[in-house]
PDB file of C-alpha atoms in Angstrom:
ATOM      1  CA  MET A1033      24.357 -34.024-162.742  1.00  0.00           C
ATOM      2  CA  ARG A1034      26.655 -34.976-165.565  1.00  0.00           C
ATOM      3  CA  THR A1035      27.779 -38.261-163.555  1.00  0.00           C
ATOM      4  CA  MET A1036      23.812 -39.003-163.305  1.00  0.00           C
ATOM      5  CA  ILE A1037      23.361 -38.424-166.936  1.00  0.00           C
ATOM      6  CA  VAL A1038      26.240 -40.743-168.180  1.00  0.00           C
ATOM      7  CA  ARG A1039      25.018 -43.319-165.737  1.00  0.00           C
ATOM      8  CA  GLN A1040      21.552 -43.412-167.352  1.00  0.00           C
ATOM      9  CA  ALA A1041      23.050 -43.301-170.769  1.00  0.00           C
ATOM     10  CA  ALA A1042      25.079 -46.504-169.579  1.00  0.00           C
ATOM     11  CA  ASN A1043      21.958 -48.237-168.207  1.00  0.00           C
ATOM     12  CA  ARG A1044      20.095 -47.543-171.380  1.00  0.00           C
ATOM     13  CA  PHE A1045      22.948 -48.868-173.511  1.00  0.00           C
ATOM     14  CA  ALA A1046      23.120 -52.093-171.149  1.00  0.00           C
ATOM     15  CA  LEU A1047      19.463 -52.810-171.451  1.00  0.00           C
ATOM     16  CA  TYR A1048      19.516 -52.192-175.404  1.00  0.00           C
ATOM     17  CA  THR A1049      22.494 -54.836-175.492  1.00  0.00           C
ATOM     18  CA  SER A1050      20.614 -57.388-173.313  1.00  0.00           C
ATOM     19  CA  ALA A1051      17.660 -56.904-175.594  1.00  0.00           C
ATOM     20  CA  VAL A1052      19.800 -57.507-178.787  1.00  0.00           C
ATOM     21  CA  VAL A1053      21.457 -60.398-177.059  1.00  0.00           C
ATOM     22  CA  PHE A1054      18.294 -61.926-176.100  1.00  0.00           C
ATOM     23  CA  LEU A1055      16.659 -61.433-179.716  1.00  0.00           C
ATOM     24  CA  ALA A1056      19.558 -62.813-181.428  1.00  0.00           C
ATOM     25  CA  GLY A1057      19.659 -65.883-179.105  1.00  0.00           C
ATOM     26  CA  THR A1058      15.710 -66.398-179.666  1.00  0.00           C
ATOM     27  CA  SER A1059      16.254 -66.012-183.523  1.00  0.00           C
ATOM     28  CA  SER A1060      19.007 -68.694-183.429  1.00  0.00           C
ATOM     29  CA  PHE A1061      17.041 -71.013-181.497  1.00  0.00           C
ATOM     30  CA  LEU A1062      13.931 -70.663-183.796  1.00  0.00           C
ATOM     31  CA  ALA A1063      16.186 -71.144-186.828  1.00  0.00           C
ATOM     32  CA  SER A1064      17.785 -74.187-185.373  1.00  0.00           C
ATOM     33  CA  ASP A1065      14.207 -75.485-184.507  1.00  0.00           C
ATOM     34  CA  ALA A1066      12.978 -75.029-187.844  1.00  0.00           C
ATOM     35  CA  SER A1067      15.903 -76.704-189.520  1.00  0.00           C
ATOM     36  CA  ALA A1068      15.662 -79.699-187.377  1.00  0.00           C
ATOM     37  CA  ALA A1069      13.034 -81.391-189.835  1.00  0.00           C
ATOM     38  CA  GLU A1070      12.383 -85.205-189.133  1.00  0.00           C
ATOM     39  CA  THR A1071      14.091 -87.473-191.343  1.00  0.00           C
ATOM     40  CA  ILE A1072      13.181 -90.999-192.540  1.00  0.00           C
ATOM     41  CA  ARG A1073      15.991 -93.072-194.310  1.00  0.00           C
ATOM     42  CA  ILE A1074      14.674 -95.118-197.441  1.00  0.00           C
ATOM     43  CA  THR A1075      16.711 -97.541-199.296  1.00  0.00           C
ATOM     44  CA  ASN A1076      15.990 -97.753-203.402  1.00  0.00           C
ATOM     45  CA  GLY A1077      17.224 -99.384-206.165  1.00  0.00           C
ATOM     46  CA  GLU A1078      17.046 -99.251-210.021  1.00  0.00           C
ATOM     47  CA  TRP A1079      14.035 -99.615-212.155  1.00  0.00           C
ATOM     48  CA  GLN A1080      13.781 -96.629-213.976  1.00  0.00           C
ATOM     49  CA  PRO A1081      11.329 -94.553-214.541  1.00  0.00           C
ATOM     50  CA  PHE A1082       9.858 -95.514-211.132  1.00  0.00           C
ATOM     51  CA  MET A1083      13.167 -95.675-209.354  1.00  0.00           C
ATOM     52  CA  SER A1084      16.700 -94.839-210.218  1.00  0.00           C
ATOM     53  CA  LYS A1085      19.489 -92.818-209.091  1.00  0.00           C
ATOM     54  CA  HIS A1086      19.985 -91.564-212.740  1.00  0.00           C
ATOM     55  CA  SER A1087      16.485 -90.280-212.932  1.00  0.00           C
ATOM     56  CA  TYR A1088      14.942 -86.780-212.383  1.00  0.00           C
ATOM     57  CA  GLN A1089      13.868 -86.882-208.613  1.00  0.00           C
ATOM     58  CA  PHE A1090      15.311 -90.332-208.441  1.00  0.00           C
ATOM     59  CA  GLY A1091      12.235 -91.732-210.423  1.00  0.00           C
ATOM     60  CA  VAL A1092       8.507 -91.003-210.300  1.00  0.00           C
ATOM     61  CA  ASN A1093       7.695 -93.208-207.158  1.00  0.00           C
ATOM     62  CA  SER A1094      10.723 -91.954-205.526  1.00  0.00           C
ATOM     63  CA  HIS A1095       9.372 -88.365-206.108  1.00  0.00           C
ATOM     64  CA  ILE A1096       5.877 -89.299-204.909  1.00  0.00           C
ATOM     65  CA  VAL A1097       7.142 -90.657-201.733  1.00  0.00           C
ATOM     66  CA  ALA A1098       9.681 -87.518-200.977  1.00  0.00           C
ATOM     67  CA  GLU A1099       6.711 -85.336-201.670  1.00  0.00           C
ATOM     68  CA  ALA A1100       4.136 -87.055-199.522  1.00  0.00           C
ATOM     69  CA  PHE A1101       6.501 -87.095-196.697  1.00  0.00           C
ATOM     70  CA  LYS A1102       7.400 -83.418-197.261  1.00  0.00           C
ATOM     71  CA  LEU A1103       3.700 -82.443-197.124  1.00  0.00           C
ATOM     72  CA  GLU A1104       3.915 -83.982-193.383  1.00  0.00           C
ATOM     73  CA  GLY A1105       6.951 -82.245-192.414  1.00  0.00           C
ATOM     74  CA  ILE A1106       9.473 -85.204-193.034  1.00  0.00           C
ATOM     75  CA  ASP A1107      12.742 -85.082-195.005  1.00  0.00           C
ATOM     76  CA  VAL A1108      13.735 -88.192-196.977  1.00  0.00           C
ATOM     77  CA  GLU A1109      17.218 -89.633-197.160  1.00  0.00           C
ATOM     78  CA  TRP A1110      17.766 -91.848-199.951  1.00  0.00           C
ATOM     79  CA  GLY A1111      20.367 -94.911-200.300  1.00  0.00           C
ATOM     80  CA  PHE A1112      20.820 -96.901-203.714  1.00  0.00           C
ATOM     81  CA  PHE A1113      21.643-100.523-203.259  1.00  0.00           C
ATOM     82  CA  PRO A1114      21.316-103.648-205.369  1.00  0.00           C
ATOM     83  CA  TRP A1115      17.677-104.822-204.864  1.00  0.00           C
ATOM     84  CA  LYS A1116      18.609-107.773-202.606  1.00  0.00           C
ATOM     85  CA  ARG A1117      20.612-105.447-200.204  1.00  0.00           C
ATOM     86  CA  SER A1118      18.329-102.736-200.435  1.00  0.00           C
ATOM     87  CA  TYR A1119      15.571-105.214-198.883  1.00  0.00           C
ATOM     88  CA  GLN A1120      17.509-106.662-196.382  1.00  0.00           C
ATOM     89  CA  VAL A1121      19.414-103.529-194.795  1.00  0.00           C
ATOM     90  CA  ALA A1122      15.857-101.961-194.762  1.00  0.00           C
ATOM     91  CA  LYS A1123      14.310-105.024-192.820  1.00  0.00           C
ATOM     92  CA  THR A1124      16.474-104.562-190.065  1.00  0.00           C
ATOM     93  CA  CYS A1125      15.756-100.977-189.283  1.00  0.00           C
ATOM     94  CA  GLN A1126      19.404-100.692-187.976  1.00  0.00           C
ATOM     95  CA  ASN A1127      20.437 -97.713-190.274  1.00  0.00           C
ATOM     96  CA  TRP A1128      17.306 -97.560-192.653  1.00  0.00           C
ATOM     97  CA  HIS A1129      13.550 -97.302-192.112  1.00  0.00           C
ATOM     98  CA  ALA A1130      12.029 -98.232-195.276  1.00  0.00           C
ATOM     99  CA  SER A1131      12.491 -99.309-198.901  1.00  0.00           C
ATOM    100  CA  ALA A1132      10.785 -98.105-201.820  1.00  0.00           C
ATOM    101  CA  THR A1133       8.874 -99.559-203.820  1.00  0.00           C
ATOM    102  CA  TRP A1134       7.889-103.175-203.731  1.00  0.00           C
ATOM    103  CA  TRP A1135       5.187-105.541-204.593  1.00  0.00           C
ATOM    104  CA  PRO A1136       3.017-106.785-201.627  1.00  0.00           C
ATOM    105  CA  ALA A1137       4.482-110.423-201.775  1.00  0.00           C
ATOM    106  CA  GLN A1138       3.862-112.564-198.770  1.00  0.00           C
ATOM    107  CA  GLU A1139       7.420-112.526-197.602  1.00  0.00           C
ATOM    108  CA  THR A1140       7.201-108.740-197.670  1.00  0.00           C
ATOM    109  CA  LEU A1141       4.089-108.456-195.398  1.00  0.00           C
ATOM    110  CA  GLU A1142       5.544-110.750-192.728  1.00  0.00           C
ATOM    111  CA  SER A1143       8.540-108.067-192.209  1.00  0.00           C
ATOM    112  CA  PHE A1144       7.139-104.704-193.458  1.00  0.00           C
ATOM    113  CA  LEU A1145       4.310-102.494-192.989  1.00  0.00           C
ATOM    114  CA  LEU A1146       2.798-101.209-196.460  1.00  0.00           C
ATOM    115  CA  GLY A1147       1.840 -97.870-197.462  1.00  0.00           C
ATOM    116  CA  ASP A1148      -1.036 -97.459-199.990  1.00  0.00           C
ATOM    117  CA  ALA A1149      -0.407 -98.484-203.676  1.00  0.00           C
ATOM    118  CA  ILE A1150       1.526 -95.805-205.376  1.00  0.00           C
ATOM    119  CA  SER A1151       1.625 -97.386-208.958  1.00  0.00           C
ATOM    120  CA  GLU A1152       0.465-100.373-210.793  1.00  0.00           C
ATOM    121  CA  THR A1153       2.542-103.008-212.433  1.00  0.00           C
ATOM    122  CA  SER A1154       2.627-106.010-214.944  1.00  0.00           C
ATOM    123  CA  PHE A1155       4.759-107.789-217.098  1.00  0.00           C
ATOM    124  CA  VAL A1156       4.587-108.164-220.739  1.00  0.00           C
ATOM    125  CA  PHE A1157       6.967-109.856-223.317  1.00  0.00           C
ATOM    126  CA  PHE A1158       9.028-107.598-225.527  1.00  0.00           C
ATOM    127  CA  HIS A1159      10.402-109.147-228.922  1.00  0.00           C
ATOM    128  CA  ARG A1160      12.053-108.105-232.187  1.00  0.00           C
ATOM    129  CA  LYS A1161       9.541-106.883-234.806  1.00  0.00           C
ATOM    130  CA  ASP A1162      11.028-109.316-237.356  1.00  0.00           C
ATOM    131  CA  ARG A1163      10.469-112.251-235.027  1.00  0.00           C
ATOM    132  CA  PRO A1164       6.562-112.467-234.798  1.00  0.00           C
ATOM    133  CA  PHE A1165       5.718-113.908-231.286  1.00  0.00           C
ATOM    134  CA  SER A1166       2.411-114.496-229.593  1.00  0.00           C
ATOM    135  CA  TRP A1167       1.539-116.406-226.460  1.00  0.00           C
ATOM    136  CA  GLN A1168      -1.190-117.790-224.321  1.00  0.00           C
ATOM    137  CA  THR A1169       0.342-119.665-221.637  1.00  0.00           C
ATOM    138  CA  PHE A1170       4.234-120.233-220.699  1.00  0.00           C
ATOM    139  CA  ASP A1171       4.155-123.251-222.629  1.00  0.00           C
ATOM    140  CA  ASP A1172       4.108-121.204-225.701  1.00  0.00           C
ATOM    141  CA  LEU A1173       7.872-120.198-224.614  1.00  0.00           C
ATOM    142  CA  TYR A1174       9.272-123.529-225.356  1.00  0.00           C
ATOM    143  CA  GLY A1175      12.246-123.629-227.543  1.00  0.00           C
ATOM    144  CA  LEU A1176      12.813-119.614-227.122  1.00  0.00           C
ATOM    145  CA  VAL A1177      15.896-118.020-225.301  1.00  0.00           C
ATOM    146  CA  VAL A1178      14.204-115.776-222.501  1.00  0.00           C
ATOM    147  CA  GLY A1179      16.166-112.907-221.105  1.00  0.00           C
ATOM    148  CA  THR A1180      15.731-112.399-217.053  1.00  0.00           C
ATOM    149  CA  THR A1181      17.388-110.105-214.880  1.00  0.00           C
ATOM    150  CA  LEU A1182      19.341-111.108-211.655  1.00  0.00           C
ATOM    151  CA  GLU A1183      17.536-110.769-208.511  1.00  0.00           C
ATOM    152  CA  TYR A1184      14.039-110.125-210.072  1.00  0.00           C
ATOM    153  CA  ASP A1185      10.782-112.036-209.301  1.00  0.00           C
ATOM    154  CA  TYR A1186       8.540-112.734-212.213  1.00  0.00           C
ATOM    155  CA  GLY A1187       5.726-114.364-210.265  1.00  0.00           C
ATOM    156  CA  THR A1188       5.285-117.833-208.717  1.00  0.00           C
ATOM    157  CA  ASP A1189       4.304-119.653-212.099  1.00  0.00           C
ATOM    158  CA  PHE A1190       7.064-118.233-214.064  1.00  0.00           C
ATOM    159  CA  MET A1191       9.737-118.588-211.270  1.00  0.00           C
ATOM    160  CA  ASN A1192       8.563-122.394-210.544  1.00  0.00           C
ATOM    161  CA  ARG A1193       9.213-123.187-214.426  1.00  0.00           C
ATOM    162  CA  ILE A1194      12.633-121.675-214.054  1.00  0.00           C
ATOM    163  CA  GLU A1195      13.495-123.825-211.226  1.00  0.00           C
ATOM    164  CA  ASN A1196      11.866-126.986-212.772  1.00  0.00           C
ATOM    165  CA  TYR A1197      14.086-126.144-215.949  1.00  0.00           C
ATOM    166  CA  GLU A1198      11.073-125.793-217.997  1.00  0.00           C
ATOM    167  CA  LEU A1199      12.141-122.427-219.645  1.00  0.00           C
ATOM    168  CA  ASN A1200      15.469-121.716-221.468  1.00  0.00           C
ATOM    169  CA  VAL A1201      16.734-118.497-219.646  1.00  0.00           C
ATOM    170  CA  GLU A1202      19.607-116.342-219.723  1.00  0.00           C
ATOM    171  CA  TRP A1203      20.418-114.096-216.498  1.00  0.00           C
ATOM    172  CA  VAL A1204      22.132-110.818-216.566  1.00  0.00           C
ATOM    173  CA  ALA A1205      22.853-108.042-214.336  1.00  0.00           C
ATOM    174  CA  ASP A1206      20.453-105.474-215.597  1.00  0.00           C
ATOM    175  CA  ASP A1207      17.419-104.843-217.801  1.00  0.00           C
ATOM    176  CA  GLU A1208      19.233-102.376-220.044  1.00  0.00           C
ATOM    177  CA  THR A1209      21.446-105.467-221.203  1.00  0.00           C
ATOM    178  CA  ASN A1210      18.581-107.743-221.950  1.00  0.00           C
ATOM    179  CA  PHE A1211      17.268-105.227-224.120  1.00  0.00           C
ATOM    180  CA  ARG A1212      20.659-104.693-225.820  1.00  0.00           C
ATOM    181  CA  LYS A1213      20.761-108.430-226.151  1.00  0.00           C
ATOM    182  CA  LEU A1214      17.272-108.353-227.573  1.00  0.00           C
ATOM    183  CA  ALA A1215      18.240-105.853-230.322  1.00  0.00           C
ATOM    184  CA  ALA A1216      21.246-108.084-231.111  1.00  0.00           C
ATOM    185  CA  ASN A1217      19.141-111.200-231.608  1.00  0.00           C
ATOM    186  CA  ARG A1218      20.799-112.856-228.864  1.00  0.00           C
ATOM    187  CA  ILE A1219      17.405-113.416-226.961  1.00  0.00           C
ATOM    188  CA  ASP A1220      14.036-114.124-228.383  1.00  0.00           C
ATOM    189  CA  VAL A1221      11.880-112.485-225.628  1.00  0.00           C
ATOM    190  CA  PHE A1222      12.441-110.594-222.600  1.00  0.00           C
ATOM    191  CA  PRO A1223       9.644-109.799-219.813  1.00  0.00           C
ATOM    192  CA  ASN A1224       9.446-106.534-218.358  1.00  0.00           C
ATOM    193  CA  ASP A1225       6.806-103.828-217.244  1.00  0.00           C
ATOM    194  CA  LEU A1226       5.627-101.861-220.034  1.00  0.00           C
ATOM    195  CA  THR A1227       6.261 -98.482-218.568  1.00  0.00           C
ATOM    196  CA  VAL A1228       9.597 -99.608-217.275  1.00  0.00           C
ATOM    197  CA  GLY A1229      10.562-101.296-220.610  1.00  0.00           C
ATOM    198  CA  LEU A1230       9.812 -98.176-222.732  1.00  0.00           C
ATOM    199  CA  ALA A1231      11.504 -96.062-220.653  1.00  0.00           C
ATOM    200  CA  GLN A1232      14.817 -98.241-220.667  1.00  0.00           C
ATOM    201  CA  ILE A1233      14.574 -98.558-224.382  1.00  0.00           C
ATOM    202  CA  ARG A1234      14.315 -94.674-224.821  1.00  0.00           C
ATOM    203  CA  ALA A1235      17.281 -94.399-222.433  1.00  0.00           C
ATOM    204  CA  SER A1236      19.790 -97.142-223.351  1.00  0.00           C
ATOM    205  CA  LEU A1237      19.285 -97.928-227.040  1.00  0.00           C
ATOM    206  CA  SER A1238      19.892 -95.949-230.327  1.00  0.00           C
ATOM    207  CA  PRO A1239      17.009 -94.983-232.240  1.00  0.00           C
ATOM    208  CA  ASP A1240      17.567 -97.856-234.824  1.00  0.00           C
ATOM    209  CA  GLU A1241      17.821-100.366-232.232  1.00  0.00           C
ATOM    210  CA  ALA A1242      14.727 -99.090-230.299  1.00  0.00           C
ATOM    211  CA  ALA A1243      12.686 -99.141-233.714  1.00  0.00           C
ATOM    212  CA  SER A1244      13.581-102.870-234.030  1.00  0.00           C
ATOM    213  CA  ILE A1245      11.819-103.759-230.875  1.00  0.00           C
ATOM    214  CA  THR A1246       8.085-104.148-230.016  1.00  0.00           C
ATOM    215  CA  TYR A1247       5.935-105.959-227.528  1.00  0.00           C
ATOM    216  CA  HIS A1248       3.044-108.587-226.984  1.00  0.00           C
ATOM    217  CA  PRO A1249      -0.047-106.846-225.157  1.00  0.00           C
ATOM    218  CA  LYS A1250      -0.902-109.715-223.205  1.00  0.00           C
ATOM    219  CA  GLU A1251       0.094-109.010-219.442  1.00  0.00           C
ATOM    220  CA  PHE A1252       1.037-111.499-216.489  1.00  0.00           C
ATOM    221  CA  GLU A1253       1.774-111.125-212.765  1.00  0.00           C
ATOM    222  CA  LYS A1254      -0.192-107.664-212.334  1.00  0.00           C
ATOM    223  CA  SER A1255       0.500-106.046-209.012  1.00  0.00           C
ATOM    224  CA  THR A1256       1.099-102.813-207.290  1.00  0.00           C
ATOM    225  CA  LEU A1257       4.170-100.932-205.717  1.00  0.00           C
ATOM    226  CA  HIS A1258       4.408 -99.961-202.186  1.00  0.00           C
ATOM    227  CA  LEU A1259       6.562 -98.138-199.752  1.00  0.00           C
ATOM    228  CA  ILE A1260       7.592-100.886-197.254  1.00  0.00           C
ATOM    229  CA  VAL A1261       8.388 -99.782-193.689  1.00  0.00           C
ATOM    230  CA  SER A1262      10.240-102.357-191.436  1.00  0.00           C
ATOM    231  CA  LYS A1263       8.285-103.773-188.563  1.00  0.00           C
ATOM    232  CA  GLN A1264      11.421-103.797-186.566  1.00  0.00           C
ATOM    233  CA  CYS A1265      11.134 -99.902-186.372  1.00  0.00           C
ATOM    234  CA  ASP A1266       9.620 -98.342-183.248  1.00  0.00           C
ATOM    235  CA  LYS A1267       7.952 -95.579-185.590  1.00  0.00           C
ATOM    236  CA  ALA A1268       6.906 -97.983-188.337  1.00  0.00           C
ATOM    237  CA  GLU A1269       3.080 -97.233-187.795  1.00  0.00           C
ATOM    238  CA  TYR A1270       3.788 -93.690-187.666  1.00  0.00           C
ATOM    239  CA  PHE A1271       5.845 -93.266-190.629  1.00  0.00           C
ATOM    240  CA  VAL A1272       3.188 -95.384-192.764  1.00  0.00           C
ATOM    241  CA  GLU A1273       0.326 -93.108-191.447  1.00  0.00           C
ATOM    242  CA  LYS A1274       2.290 -89.899-192.261  1.00  0.00           C
ATOM    243  CA  PHE A1275       2.983 -91.186-195.849  1.00  0.00           C
ATOM    244  CA  ASN A1276      -0.592 -92.140-196.527  1.00  0.00           C
ATOM    245  CA  ALA A1277      -1.646 -88.766-194.988  1.00  0.00           C
ATOM    246  CA  GLY A1278       0.716 -86.963-197.359  1.00  0.00           C
ATOM    247  CA  PHE A1279       0.036 -89.096-200.355  1.00  0.00           C
ATOM    248  CA  ARG A1280      -3.595 -88.222-200.062  1.00  0.00           C
ATOM    249  CA  LYS A1281      -2.756 -84.600-199.853  1.00  0.00           C
ATOM    250  CA  LEU A1282      -0.705 -85.218-203.200  1.00  0.00           C
ATOM    251  CA  LYS A1283      -3.450 -86.562-204.764  1.00  0.00           C
ATOM    252  CA  GLU A1284      -6.056 -83.931-203.776  1.00  0.00           C
ATOM    253  CA  SER A1285      -3.840 -81.270-204.898  1.00  0.00           C
ATOM    254  CA  GLY A1286      -3.695 -82.643-208.605  1.00  0.00           C
ATOM    255  CA  ARG A1287       0.225 -82.842-208.229  1.00  0.00           C
ATOM    256  CA  PHE A1288      -0.057 -86.696-208.448  1.00  0.00           C
ATOM    257  CA  ASP A1289      -1.697 -86.517-211.729  1.00  0.00           C
ATOM    258  CA  ALA A1290       0.914 -83.939-212.923  1.00  0.00           C
ATOM    259  CA  MET A1291       3.515 -86.354-211.847  1.00  0.00           C
ATOM    260  CA  GLN A1292       1.720 -88.994-214.065  1.00  0.00           C
ATOM    261  CA  LYS A1293       1.643 -86.672-217.241  1.00  0.00           C
ATOM    262  CA  ASP A1294       5.163 -86.238-216.695  1.00  0.00           C
ATOM    263  CA  LEU A1295       5.933 -89.924-216.576  1.00  0.00           C
ATOM    264  CA  ALA A1296       4.090 -90.440-219.614  1.00  0.00           C
ATOM    265  CA  ASN A1297       6.221 -87.800-221.339  1.00  0.00           C
ATOM    266  CA  GLY A1298       9.418 -89.233-220.181  1.00  0.00           C
ATOM    267  CA  VAL A1299      10.387 -86.674-217.858  1.00  0.00           C
ATOM    268  CA  TYR A1300      11.600 -89.492-215.421  1.00  0.00           C
ATOM    269  CA  ASP A1301      13.805 -91.311-217.790  1.00  0.00           C
ATOM    270  CA  GLY A1302      16.440 -90.823-220.176  1.00  0.00           C
ATOM    271  CA  LYS A1303      15.835 -89.152-223.660  1.00  0.00           C
ATOM    272  CA  GLY A1304      15.618 -91.070-226.885  1.00  0.00           C
ATOM    273  CA  ALA A1305      14.175 -90.643-230.093  1.00  0.00           C
ATOM    274  CA  ALA A1306      12.251 -93.877-230.876  1.00  0.00           C
ATOM    275  CA  GLN A1307       8.821 -94.766-229.774  1.00  0.00           C
ATOM    276  CA  LEU A1308       7.363 -98.174-230.005  1.00  0.00           C
ATOM    277  CA  ASN A1309       4.451 -98.965-232.103  1.00  0.00           C
TER     278      ASN A1309
END
């Protein structure tokens, strides 16, 4: 009798142990499956507050891209490079699938699929307040020193004039250097997107330097910025569809509008005291 009781207890223990092992294995499998989220690898560059490794959530456009994909169950892995390299390494789809965020230039349309427009951009001319400036055509820039940033495209007409030596331009490596040169009276005007320019001024100049700079309201080269996915990628259409679907959800939820308010309030750029009038 005692032997039978011991055997029954042993059998019950064996069943209990097997159940625990099975449940633990199932739990481990589920956890592993849940953690294996799909990932898209996207190159990026410096143009704060839209994109920057130094900005909150890597800039507002980067934030929008990441949140749109997140709503579709896709993680984003970012890689920051100089703009030319950012474009080229994404184009081959060897290690990176996409790049954020670009104008819909003809060259880009030939090699990439574009997601829905994330933001609108245009250029204005920044200048010093004590150097009055007005313009209607690029001919009005004759005799002025124009600051320009390497690897930037300012539009076909503007770039053609540079190539034909019709504009006196000085190239530097980044926008912030151009703003410092403008504040120091070393250039006369500098073209940049208004939102980008104001953010860079707040982040890179002293209050006194920032207060010395204003801009002419006339815009040129209006365009939009897009996530671009290489046509070389097998899942290019899939990634664009997923981004667009997540982007629609982001807008419908009101979070996109909240991000735009944060953009206007300087959340995505460095902090500075001065505002331009």
